[in-house]
C-alpha atoms as one frame of an Amber mdcrd trajectory, in Angstrom:
protein
  24.179  -1.925 -10.488  21.677  -2.638  -7.749  19.246  -5.485  -8.315  15.682
  -5.160  -7.044  13.594  -8.284  -6.550  10.254  -6.799  -7.302   6.569  -7.367
  -7.983   4.547  -4.785  -9.861   1.599  -4.756  -7.458   3.539  -4.967  -4.181
   3.159  -1.666  -2.351   6.365  -2.294  -0.385   8.291  -2.814  -3.622   6.539
   0.261  -5.056   8.005   2.326  -2.193  11.505   1.169  -3.037  11.068   1.850
  -6.754  10.013   5.401  -5.917  12.990   5.827  -3.607  15.480   4.561  -6.182
  13.990   6.864  -8.816  14.039   9.915  -6.533  17.713   9.274  -5.805  18.425
   8.768  -9.504  20.007   5.380  -8.826  20.099   2.847 -11.665  18.858  -0.632
 -10.834  17.838  -3.879 -12.472  14.316  -5.081 -11.725  13.922  -8.826 -11.267
  10.210  -9.691 -11.095   9.093 -12.237  -8.509   5.460 -13.205  -9.021   3.871
 -13.385  -5.560   0.322 -13.801  -6.869  -1.620 -16.582  -5.093  -1.315 -19.818
  -7.033   1.997 -18.805  -8.613   3.951 -18.039  -5.429   7.432 -17.639  -6.883
   8.495 -16.047  -3.596   8.013 -19.393  -1.851  10.314 -21.306  -4.202  13.803
 -22.343  -3.040  15.578 -19.971  -5.441  14.015 -16.869  -3.925  13.935 -18.248
  -0.398  17.735 -18.435  -0.606  17.764 -14.698  -1.359  15.208 -13.712   1.272
  14.311 -16.363   3.866  11.221 -14.319   4.777   9.949 -15.001   1.242   8.742
 -11.462   0.637   9.484  -8.656  -1.787  11.220  -6.318  -2.046  14.771  -7.490
  -1.647  17.638  -5.311  -2.853  20.944  -6.832  -3.895  23.720  -4.352  -3.120
  27.547  -4.534  -3.302  27.460  -5.365   0.415  24.802  -8.070   0.304  21.023
  -8.360   0.188  18.765  -5.951   2.057  15.149  -6.764   2.868  12.247  -4.758
   4.319  11.296  -1.651   2.350  11.805   0.821   5.184  15.288  -0.499   5.922
  16.135  -0.290   2.233  14.895   3.310   2.075  16.986   4.286   5.118  20.042
   2.706   3.494  19.375   4.589   0.267  19.013   7.861   2.169  22.296   7.330
   3.981  24.163   6.100   0.902  22.830   8.658  -1.578  22.271  11.808   0.531
  20.360  13.915  -2.009  17.503  14.494  -2.180  16.806  13.668   1.449  13.934
  11.357   2.341  13.938  12.513   5.973  14.853  16.033   7.161  18.016  16.351
   9.244  16.186  18.403  11.878  15.251  15.913  14.641  11.685  17.155  15.163
  10.878  17.514  11.466  12.408  14.111  10.796  10.345  12.520  13.552   7.145
  13.952  12.063   7.957  12.515   8.636   8.795   9.095  10.090   5.632   9.102
  12.193   3.491   9.702   9.105   5.336   7.094   7.041   5.316   4.461   9.772
   1.581   4.847  10.339   1.279   3.405   6.851   4.199   0.996   6.820   3.714
  -0.545  10.272   0.021   0.001  11.098  -2.043  -0.020   7.893  -0.066  -2.131
   5.452   0.736  -5.199   7.602  -2.947  -5.792   8.359  -3.728  -5.825   4.642
  -0.748  -7.829   3.415  -1.507 -10.598   0.929  -0.453 -13.210   3.495  -2.957
 -11.851   6.041  -5.785 -11.845   3.509  -4.903 -15.376   2.498  -4.989 -16.506
   6.139  -8.377 -14.881   6.656  -9.692 -16.849   3.697  -8.098 -20.219   4.432
  -8.364 -20.246   8.222 -11.585 -18.366   8.862 -13.491 -18.831   5.607 -13.649
 -15.139   4.742 -14.977 -14.532   1.234 -14.045 -11.693  -1.124 -16.671  -9.388
   0.363 -15.416  -9.982   3.903 -11.746  -9.522   3.051 -12.607  -6.361   1.120
 -14.453  -4.987   4.124 -11.477  -5.842   6.353  -9.108  -4.122   3.922 -11.128
  -0.921   3.646 -11.679  -0.733   7.401  -7.993  -0.667   8.287  -7.137   1.763
   5.509  -9.874   4.124   6.684  -8.808   3.937  10.332  -5.239   4.837   9.405
  -6.199   7.488   6.866  -8.458   9.222   9.392  -5.444   9.788  11.639  -3.226
  10.950   8.771  -5.891  13.313   7.424  -6.252  14.877  10.883  -2.501  15.434
  11.055  -2.488  16.934   7.564  -5.279  19.378   8.395  -3.267  20.668  11.344
  -0.553  21.933   8.962  -0.529  24.530   6.183  -1.474  23.251   2.738   1.548
  22.179   0.670   1.966  20.304  -2.616   3.506  17.295  -0.882   2.923  15.931
   2.594   5.642  17.975   4.282   6.433  20.760   1.867   7.386  21.484  -1.705
   9.220  18.231  -2.418   8.388  14.562  -1.846   9.969  12.671   1.018   9.480
   9.427   2.945   5.876  10.331   3.782   4.925  10.604   0.101   6.917   7.455
  -0.732   4.692   5.510   1.664   1.429   7.331   0.970   1.221   6.869  -2.793
   1.398   3.037  -2.818  -1.141   2.884   0.008  -3.479   5.166  -1.920  -3.123
   2.832  -4.898  -4.211  -0.034  -2.642  -7.122   2.021  -1.360  -8.361   2.704
  -4.885  -7.882  -0.922  -5.892 -10.123  -2.055  -3.041 -12.660   0.707  -3.725
 -12.134   2.605  -0.481 -14.184   5.786  -0.134 -11.568   8.540  -0.263 -13.993
  11.470   0.019 -13.250  11.922   3.757  -9.531  12.377   3.016  -9.187  15.372
   0.669  -5.724  16.375   1.858  -4.361  12.877   1.329  -5.962  12.744  -2.114
  -4.331  16.081  -3.018  -0.898  14.901  -1.843  -1.297  11.706  -3.838  -2.236
  13.578  -7.002   0.803  15.871  -6.703   3.189  13.002  -6.091   1.851  10.777
  -8.862   2.606  13.556 -11.371   6.273  13.566 -10.325   8.522  11.722 -12.845
  10.020   9.441 -10.181   6.553   8.311  -9.137   5.353   7.924 -12.728   8.288
   5.640 -13.518   7.623   3.581 -10.375   3.878   3.176 -10.927   2.641  -0.430
 -10.985   1.178  -0.163 -14.474   4.564   0.945 -15.829   6.476  -2.144 -14.640
   7.598  -4.806 -17.086   5.719  -7.542 -15.218   2.464  -5.589 -14.944  -0.685
  -7.464 -15.838  -2.559  -5.274 -18.288  -6.342  -4.925 -17.818
């Protein structure tokens, strides 16, 4: 069985949970509490698993994989159905472009380590870091909403079934809601998110449904 080093609120780990569930692959979740002040990811035990000291990390029969997008590619190549990325080169490129706008443009600027650096190095308070967070989400979402409006309306981002685009969008939408981002300008993204979050694989992967979730 695969072993996922996980944290309930990590959007990168959330992506991988969705991917594993869509593929129907059984896995063991091993929570790693990355919350500031607890910092289990910085302890020697986890650093030996992932020297980058970040979640997710996936223990496979071949070794440990890190980086959510690399893990998702491996899952797609190892468990071919359902596909995360279409086999058609142009369609596949469109899906990856959408997903990578989130995974490599929006998310890294709002990572917990970046927010912590803004606070410790530049004295940013909660209001300032919240403004930073919402700004970069909005900039990225504006581009994705424009792309979505250029295509016919569909239940999921690229058709009638979820793929890599939805896997990346849903966790980022969760972050947007958590930081009280105004989502009114992004109706197509909101609609995609609502469709995906009703899917059983997404329900099972939701942060609030993880064993290490902190209940309100």
